[in-house]
Amino acid sequence: MDTKKLGFNSKLVHAGDKHDEYGSAVTPIYQTSTFAFKSSQHGADLFAGKEKGYIYTRIGNPTIENLEDKLAELENGYRGIALSSGMAAVSTAYMALLSQGDHIISTAAVYGPSRGVLESHFTKFGVECSFVETSNIENIEKAIQSNTKVLYLETPANPTISLTDIEEASKVAHKHGIVVIVDNTFSTPYLQKPLDLGADVVLHSLTKFINGHADIVGGALIAKEKEIYDKLRKTMTLMGGNMDPHQAYMVIRGVKTLSLRVERSQQSAMKVAQFLENHPKVSWVKYPGLESHPQHALAKKQMSGFGAMISFELKGGYDAGTIVMNNVHLALLAVSLGGVESLIQHPASMPHAGVSKEGREAAGITNGLVRYSVGIEDVDDIINDLKQALDKI
Ligand code: LCS
């Protein structure tokens, strides 16, 4: 069946699937490190690329390939690459597309380690980085240098929920021959398709909404065209950031319900955001679906829904944040996001506790900022849980 002609939900279920000779309904887990050649000629043909097949699981494996093909179809890309984590995808992309003396421009408020690995490791190899507020396209234009090779966008960004106009940013970048990478973890292809909007590479932490069940860590890169795909694939294979077949099986299972999960979570997220916006102990709420979000119009233009991630600021600052953390009962007090279970975290006292107050503020992480990942529980339970925790402040 040619799944490319099917609708998004049908692709979620069927794209890339490999049924074995027993008629398995799902792709089996090919839990093997290596694949026996039928003859020395067969081995030689596989290595020379004259015949399609499998050699070694770091290079390729049917279960992993099923996931890669599914993701590529969902993102309207040329081909996909599955990796051991979202960070493996991030560093593989940087390694493949940057050389000594090159310059990268990145959204300032990206997921901390996506910025950190540039500052701590890639600068060691002579890569220059600029971190700018990419929601303002002029900032991107101003940061472009003759050696700029990559524009790295995260939209919505983690944890500020700021948006960048992918179409406009890509136009500016492409005028200068700059490759555009978009981290689509928060939206997933169900809500936003960066390659259709002009980006060259889509990146995912599969750990989040795509897998959706908080039981694996994984990452993916999907390229729009063969040339960049080949560079990414070669780097992944050489650096060894491949996914494991069992991990791939778990993500294939999880992603089949992506639209059902995201749909329910985002319906609840809208109600939770409205509840928070009207709460006297909350000074502001950042959710792309609220008219008060400074880029609500952009959200309507480039996303087909507003997602399940909310950030809000408590009037009581740091102490109020810790009180809420210690008093929620339904939401799990945990990092990560995008699972069926609601998760809450307070960046200032938790993941960003080691960052200076000035550093946190420069990245938009204020003392009273709380990030909430809305799960698929009953929305009344989610709101009541938050309400009673806010009452304790
Ligand atoms: N990109 C985004 C937008 C993320 O949120 C994360 C992880 C990554 C990339 C890296 O993916 P990983 O290697 O963890 O699969 N975000 C996390 C967070 O917000 N809390 O814990 C992890």
Short mmCIF file of C-alpha atoms in Angstrom, two decimals, residues 21-376:
data_model
loop_
_atom_site.label_atom_id
_atom_site.label_comp_id
_atom_site.label_asym_id
_atom_site.label_seq_id
_atom_site.Cartn_x
_atom_site.Cartn_y
_atom_site.Cartn_z
CA GLU A 21 6.03 -13.79 6.52
CA TYR A 22 3.67 -14.84 9.36
CA GLY A 23 1.46 -11.83 8.71
CA SER A 24 2.40 -9.96 11.89
CA ALA A 25 0.10 -7.00 12.47
CA VAL A 26 2.99 -4.89 13.73
CA THR A 27 6.63 -4.71 12.75
CA PRO A 28 8.55 -7.24 14.88
CA ILE A 29 11.50 -6.15 17.02
CA TYR A 30 14.55 -7.24 15.03
CA GLN A 31 16.70 -7.40 18.15
CA THR A 32 19.92 -8.30 16.39
CA SER A 33 23.23 -6.49 16.12
CA THR A 34 24.20 -7.96 12.76
CA PHE A 35 22.70 -9.58 9.63
CA ALA A 36 24.17 -12.65 7.90
CA PHE A 37 25.05 -12.27 4.22
CA LYS A 38 23.81 -15.00 1.86
CA SER A 39 27.21 -15.12 0.12
CA SER A 40 30.35 -13.03 -0.21
CA GLN A 41 28.84 -11.44 -3.35
CA HIS A 42 25.69 -10.52 -1.39
CA GLY A 43 27.85 -8.88 1.30
CA ALA A 44 29.86 -7.02 -1.32
CA ASP A 45 26.68 -5.77 -3.05
CA LEU A 46 25.19 -4.55 0.20
CA PHE A 47 28.34 -2.60 1.08
CA ALA A 48 28.52 -1.16 -2.43
CA GLY A 49 24.87 -0.09 -2.20
CA LYS A 50 24.00 -2.20 -5.26
CA GLU A 51 21.45 -4.17 -3.29
CA LYS A 52 19.05 -3.02 -0.56
CA GLY A 53 19.32 -4.84 2.75
CA TYR A 54 20.76 -4.77 6.22
CA ILE A 55 24.39 -5.09 7.34
CA TYR A 56 24.71 -3.99 10.97
CA THR A 57 22.21 -2.35 13.33
CA ARG A 58 24.20 0.88 13.80
CA ILE A 59 23.93 1.34 10.02
CA GLY A 60 20.34 0.14 9.62
CA ASN A 61 17.72 -2.25 11.01
CA PRO A 62 14.15 -3.06 9.85
CA THR A 63 12.44 -1.99 13.10
CA ILE A 64 14.38 1.27 13.25
CA GLU A 65 13.76 1.85 9.54
CA ASN A 66 10.01 1.44 10.10
CA LEU A 67 10.10 4.33 12.56
CA GLU A 68 12.35 6.44 10.32
CA ASP A 69 10.04 5.96 7.33
CA LYS A 70 6.95 6.73 9.40
CA LEU A 71 8.43 9.97 10.74
CA ALA A 72 9.63 11.05 7.28
CA GLU A 73 6.10 10.59 5.89
CA LEU A 74 4.52 12.44 8.81
CA GLU A 75 6.87 15.43 8.35
CA ASN A 76 6.68 15.35 4.50
CA GLY A 77 10.43 14.79 4.38
CA TYR A 78 12.79 12.87 2.11
CA ARG A 79 13.99 10.42 4.77
CA GLY A 80 14.40 10.19 8.54
CA ILE A 81 17.06 9.04 10.98
CA ALA A 82 16.25 7.70 14.45
CA LEU A 83 18.77 8.31 17.22
CA SER A 84 19.36 7.27 20.82
CA SER A 85 18.11 10.58 22.28
CA GLY A 86 16.98 14.06 21.30
CA MET A 87 20.44 15.32 22.25
CA ALA A 88 22.04 12.71 19.96
CA ALA A 89 19.93 14.24 17.18
CA VAL A 90 21.00 17.77 18.16
CA SER A 91 24.73 17.01 18.30
CA THR A 92 24.63 14.87 15.15
CA ALA A 93 22.99 17.73 13.26
CA TYR A 94 25.60 20.25 14.51
CA MET A 95 28.45 17.84 13.73
CA ALA A 96 27.15 17.12 10.22
CA LEU A 97 26.41 20.70 9.19
CA LEU A 98 29.15 22.76 10.88
CA SER A 99 32.91 22.83 10.28
CA GLN A 100 35.78 24.71 11.90
CA GLY A 101 35.33 28.45 11.42
CA ASP A 102 31.58 28.20 10.71
CA HIS A 103 28.95 30.23 12.54
CA ILE A 104 25.54 29.13 13.83
CA ILE A 105 22.62 31.35 14.86
CA SER A 106 20.24 29.80 17.38
CA THR A 107 17.06 30.78 19.20
CA ALA A 108 18.33 32.06 22.58
CA ALA A 109 15.74 30.23 24.67
CA VAL A 110 16.27 26.74 23.24
CA TYR A 111 16.28 23.64 25.42
CA GLY A 112 19.33 24.31 27.67
CA PRO A 113 21.64 21.49 26.48
CA SER A 114 20.97 22.29 22.77
CA ARG A 115 22.65 25.63 23.53
CA GLY A 116 25.08 24.22 26.11
CA VAL A 117 26.68 21.68 23.80
CA LEU A 118 27.50 24.47 21.32
CA GLU A 119 29.04 26.63 24.03
CA SER A 120 30.96 23.87 25.80
CA HIS A 121 31.97 21.57 22.93
CA PHE A 122 31.57 23.05 19.46
CA THR A 123 33.42 26.25 20.36
CA LYS A 124 36.39 23.95 21.16
CA PHE A 125 36.46 23.05 17.47
CA GLY A 126 36.31 26.68 16.34
CA VAL A 127 32.55 27.02 15.75
CA GLU A 128 31.14 30.49 16.48
CA CYS A 129 27.61 30.80 17.94
CA SER A 130 25.10 33.65 18.30
CA PHE A 131 21.99 33.21 20.44
CA VAL A 132 19.26 35.67 19.51
CA GLU A 133 15.57 36.24 20.16
CA THR A 134 14.47 34.69 16.85
CA SER A 135 10.82 35.72 17.35
CA ASN A 136 12.04 38.99 15.87
CA ILE A 137 13.24 38.20 12.32
CA GLU A 138 15.36 41.37 12.27
CA ASN A 139 17.53 39.86 15.00
CA ILE A 140 18.30 36.92 12.69
CA GLU A 141 19.15 39.22 9.78
CA LYS A 142 21.48 41.28 11.98
CA ALA A 143 23.27 38.19 13.29
CA ILE A 144 24.10 36.76 9.84
CA GLN A 145 27.83 36.71 9.05
CA SER A 146 29.70 35.60 5.92
CA ASN A 147 30.51 32.28 7.70
CA THR A 148 26.95 31.57 8.96
CA LYS A 149 26.01 28.04 7.91
CA VAL A 150 23.10 27.05 10.19
CA LEU A 151 20.01 28.70 11.64
CA TYR A 152 18.67 26.61 14.53
CA LEU A 153 15.11 27.37 15.63
CA GLU A 154 13.00 25.98 18.44
CA THR A 155 9.34 26.98 18.17
CA PRO A 156 7.52 26.95 20.53
CA ALA A 157 10.68 27.30 22.62
CA ASN A 158 11.36 25.47 25.87
CA PRO A 159 10.31 26.77 28.43
CA THR A 160 9.34 30.30 27.35
CA ILE A 161 6.73 29.19 24.74
CA SER A 162 7.93 31.95 22.41
CA LEU A 163 7.35 31.35 18.69
CA THR A 164 9.46 32.00 15.60
CA ASP A 165 7.97 32.49 12.13
CA ILE A 166 9.50 29.47 10.33
CA GLU A 167 8.51 30.66 6.85
CA GLU A 168 9.96 34.16 7.24
CA ALA A 169 13.10 32.95 9.03
CA SER A 170 13.73 30.34 6.30
CA LYS A 171 13.37 32.96 3.54
CA VAL A 172 15.98 35.14 5.21
CA ALA A 173 18.34 32.21 5.83
CA HIS A 174 18.03 30.80 2.32
CA LYS A 175 18.97 34.15 0.76
CA HIS A 176 22.37 33.54 2.37
CA GLY A 177 22.60 29.79 1.69
CA ILE A 178 22.05 28.99 5.39
CA VAL A 179 20.56 25.60 6.37
CA VAL A 180 17.49 25.86 8.64
CA ILE A 181 16.93 23.28 11.40
CA VAL A 182 13.69 23.36 13.41
CA ASP A 183 13.24 21.53 16.71
CA ASN A 184 9.58 20.46 16.38
CA THR A 185 9.42 18.59 19.71
CA PHE A 186 6.70 20.79 21.28
CA SER A 187 4.35 20.76 18.29
CA THR A 188 4.95 17.43 16.54
CA PRO A 189 4.00 17.11 12.85
CA TYR A 190 0.37 16.83 13.95
CA LEU A 191 0.36 20.57 14.70
CA GLN A 192 3.24 22.03 12.69
CA LYS A 193 5.16 20.93 9.58
CA PRO A 194 8.41 22.92 9.42
CA LEU A 195 9.59 21.34 6.13
CA ASP A 196 6.40 22.57 4.39
CA LEU A 197 7.12 26.03 5.81
CA GLY A 198 10.62 26.15 4.32
CA ALA A 199 12.94 24.46 6.85
CA ASP A 200 15.57 21.98 5.67
CA VAL A 201 15.77 19.68 8.69
CA VAL A 202 13.28 18.80 11.42
CA LEU A 203 14.55 17.59 14.76
CA HIS A 204 12.69 15.76 17.52
CA SER A 205 13.13 14.58 21.03
CA LEU A 206 10.93 11.50 20.55
CA THR A 207 10.98 11.15 24.33
CA LYS A 208 8.12 13.66 24.40
CA PHE A 209 4.79 13.75 22.50
CA ILE A 210 5.81 11.43 19.65
CA ASN A 211 6.36 8.45 21.95
CA GLY A 212 4.03 9.96 24.53
CA HIS A 213 4.28 7.43 27.34
CA ALA A 214 7.32 8.56 29.37
CA ASP A 215 9.00 5.18 28.93
CA ILE A 216 11.85 5.76 26.45
CA VAL A 217 14.40 8.41 25.46
CA GLY A 218 14.89 8.89 21.71
CA GLY A 219 15.52 11.40 18.95
CA ALA A 220 15.06 11.90 15.22
CA LEU A 221 16.23 14.00 12.29
CA ILE A 222 14.16 14.32 9.12
CA ALA A 223 15.68 15.99 6.07
CA LYS A 224 13.80 17.57 3.22
CA GLU A 225 16.38 16.62 0.59
CA LYS A 226 18.90 13.88 -0.16
CA GLU A 227 22.06 15.97 0.04
CA ILE A 228 21.57 17.01 3.67
CA TYR A 229 20.07 13.62 4.57
CA ASP A 230 23.25 11.87 3.36
CA LYS A 231 25.43 14.14 5.52
CA LEU A 232 23.25 13.52 8.59
CA ARG A 233 23.09 9.75 8.01
CA LYS A 234 26.85 9.47 7.56
CA THR A 235 27.50 11.46 10.75
CA MET A 236 25.03 9.39 12.79
CA THR A 237 26.60 6.15 11.58
CA LEU A 238 30.15 7.35 12.30
CA MET A 239 29.40 8.99 15.65
CA GLY A 240 27.27 6.02 16.73
CA GLY A 241 24.17 7.80 18.02
CA ASN A 242 21.82 5.13 16.61
CA MET A 243 18.57 4.05 18.18
CA ASP A 244 18.09 0.52 19.52
CA PRO A 245 15.46 -1.76 17.85
CA HIS A 246 13.48 -2.17 21.08
CA GLN A 247 13.41 1.59 21.58
CA ALA A 248 12.17 1.98 17.98
CA TYR A 249 9.39 -0.56 18.59
CA MET A 250 8.22 1.41 21.64
CA VAL A 251 8.10 4.67 19.68
CA ILE A 252 6.26 3.04 16.76
CA ARG A 253 3.66 1.82 19.26
CA GLY A 254 3.43 5.21 20.96
CA VAL A 255 3.21 7.38 17.86
CA LYS A 256 0.15 5.57 16.47
CA THR A 257 -2.05 7.47 18.95
CA LEU A 258 -0.26 10.83 18.55
CA SER A 259 -3.22 12.77 17.19
CA LEU A 260 -5.66 11.33 19.76
CA ARG A 261 -3.36 12.16 22.65
CA VAL A 262 -2.35 15.64 21.43
CA GLU A 263 -5.95 16.52 20.57
CA ARG A 264 -7.19 15.71 24.05
CA SER A 265 -4.22 17.31 25.80
CA GLN A 266 -4.52 20.54 23.84
CA GLN A 267 -8.27 20.81 24.46
CA SER A 268 -7.54 20.55 28.18
CA ALA A 269 -4.52 22.88 27.90
CA MET A 270 -6.76 25.67 26.60
CA LYS A 271 -9.04 25.30 29.65
CA VAL A 272 -6.09 25.09 32.05
CA ALA A 273 -4.52 28.21 30.48
CA GLN A 274 -7.81 30.12 30.82
CA PHE A 275 -8.14 29.00 34.45
CA LEU A 276 -4.60 30.18 35.21
CA GLU A 277 -5.07 33.48 33.38
CA ASN A 278 -8.00 34.31 35.66
CA HIS A 279 -6.26 33.21 38.86
CA PRO A 280 -5.28 36.04 41.27
CA LYS A 281 -1.94 34.43 42.20
CA VAL A 282 -0.77 34.17 38.59
CA SER A 283 0.74 37.26 36.94
CA TRP A 284 0.82 35.98 33.35
CA VAL A 285 0.29 32.84 31.28
CA LYS A 286 2.11 31.96 28.05
CA TYR A 287 0.03 29.61 25.90
CA PRO A 288 -0.13 30.06 22.09
CA GLY A 289 -3.90 29.56 22.15
CA LEU A 290 -4.56 32.58 24.39
CA GLU A 291 -5.21 35.91 22.70
CA SER A 292 -2.81 37.42 25.24
CA HIS A 293 0.10 35.41 23.78
CA PRO A 294 2.19 38.02 21.91
CA GLN A 295 2.37 35.70 18.89
CA HIS A 296 -1.16 34.32 18.90
CA ALA A 297 -1.60 35.38 15.26
CA LEU A 298 1.60 33.57 14.23
CA ALA A 299 0.45 30.48 16.14
CA LYS A 300 -2.77 30.49 14.10
CA LYS A 301 -0.76 30.88 10.89
CA GLN A 302 1.86 28.19 11.31
CA MET A 303 0.30 25.70 13.75
CA SER A 304 -2.93 23.78 13.28
CA GLY A 305 -3.42 23.62 17.08
CA PHE A 306 -1.83 25.21 20.12
CA GLY A 307 -0.30 22.20 21.84
CA ALA A 308 -0.20 21.11 25.45
CA MET A 309 2.65 23.15 26.93
CA ILE A 310 1.92 26.11 29.21
CA SER A 311 4.26 28.43 31.09
CA PHE A 312 3.01 30.77 33.79
CA GLU A 313 4.45 33.18 36.30
CA LEU A 314 3.49 33.15 39.98
CA LYS A 315 3.19 36.56 41.64
CA GLY A 316 4.90 35.11 44.73
CA GLY A 317 8.12 34.34 42.82
CA TYR A 318 10.53 31.60 43.84
CA ASP A 319 8.87 30.67 47.17
CA ALA A 320 5.43 30.44 45.58
CA GLY A 321 6.98 28.14 42.97
CA THR A 322 8.27 25.72 45.58
CA ILE A 323 4.91 25.76 47.43
CA VAL A 324 3.05 24.79 44.25
CA MET A 325 5.63 22.06 43.49
CA ASN A 326 5.22 20.58 46.98
CA ASN A 327 1.42 20.61 46.89
CA VAL A 328 0.37 19.19 43.53
CA HIS A 329 -0.89 15.62 43.79
CA LEU A 330 -2.08 14.66 40.30
CA ALA A 331 0.68 16.26 38.22
CA LEU A 332 4.05 14.57 38.62
CA LEU A 333 6.83 16.88 39.75
CA ALA A 334 9.26 16.00 36.97
CA VAL A 335 11.29 17.23 34.03
CA SER A 336 10.41 16.06 30.52
CA LEU A 337 7.04 16.63 28.89
CA GLY A 338 4.57 15.35 26.33
CA GLY A 339 3.43 12.17 28.09
CA VAL A 340 -0.08 10.98 28.89
CA GLU A 341 0.53 12.04 32.48
CA SER A 342 0.55 15.75 33.42
CA LEU A 343 3.98 16.98 34.51
CA ILE A 344 4.90 20.17 36.34
CA GLN A 345 8.26 21.77 36.99
CA HIS A 346 9.75 24.99 38.35
CA PRO A 347 12.85 25.87 36.28
CA ALA A 348 14.38 28.29 38.84
CA SER A 349 14.49 25.71 41.65
CA MET A 350 14.97 22.63 39.47
CA PRO A 351 16.72 22.33 36.05
CA HIS A 352 18.06 25.92 36.01
CA ALA A 353 19.01 26.05 39.72
CA GLY A 354 22.70 25.91 38.76
CA VAL A 355 22.39 28.89 36.38
CA SER A 356 23.03 32.41 37.78
CA LYS A 357 20.01 34.67 38.35
CA GLU A 358 21.29 36.97 35.54
CA GLY A 359 21.76 33.99 33.20
CA ARG A 360 18.26 32.74 33.97
CA GLU A 361 16.71 36.15 33.41
CA ALA A 362 18.55 36.59 30.09
CA ALA A 363 16.93 33.33 28.95
CA GLY A 364 13.50 34.49 30.19
CA ILE A 365 13.49 32.12 33.16
CA THR A 366 12.07 34.16 36.00
CA ASN A 367 11.85 33.01 39.63
CA GLY A 368 8.12 32.41 39.58
CA LEU A 369 8.03 30.62 36.19
CA VAL A 370 6.26 27.27 36.18
CA ARG A 371 6.07 24.93 33.18
CA TYR A 372 3.13 22.57 32.83
CA SER A 373 2.80 19.70 30.35
CA VAL A 374 -0.89 18.88 30.14
CA GLY A 375 -1.64 15.14 30.03
CA ILE A 376 -4.77 13.24 29.04
#
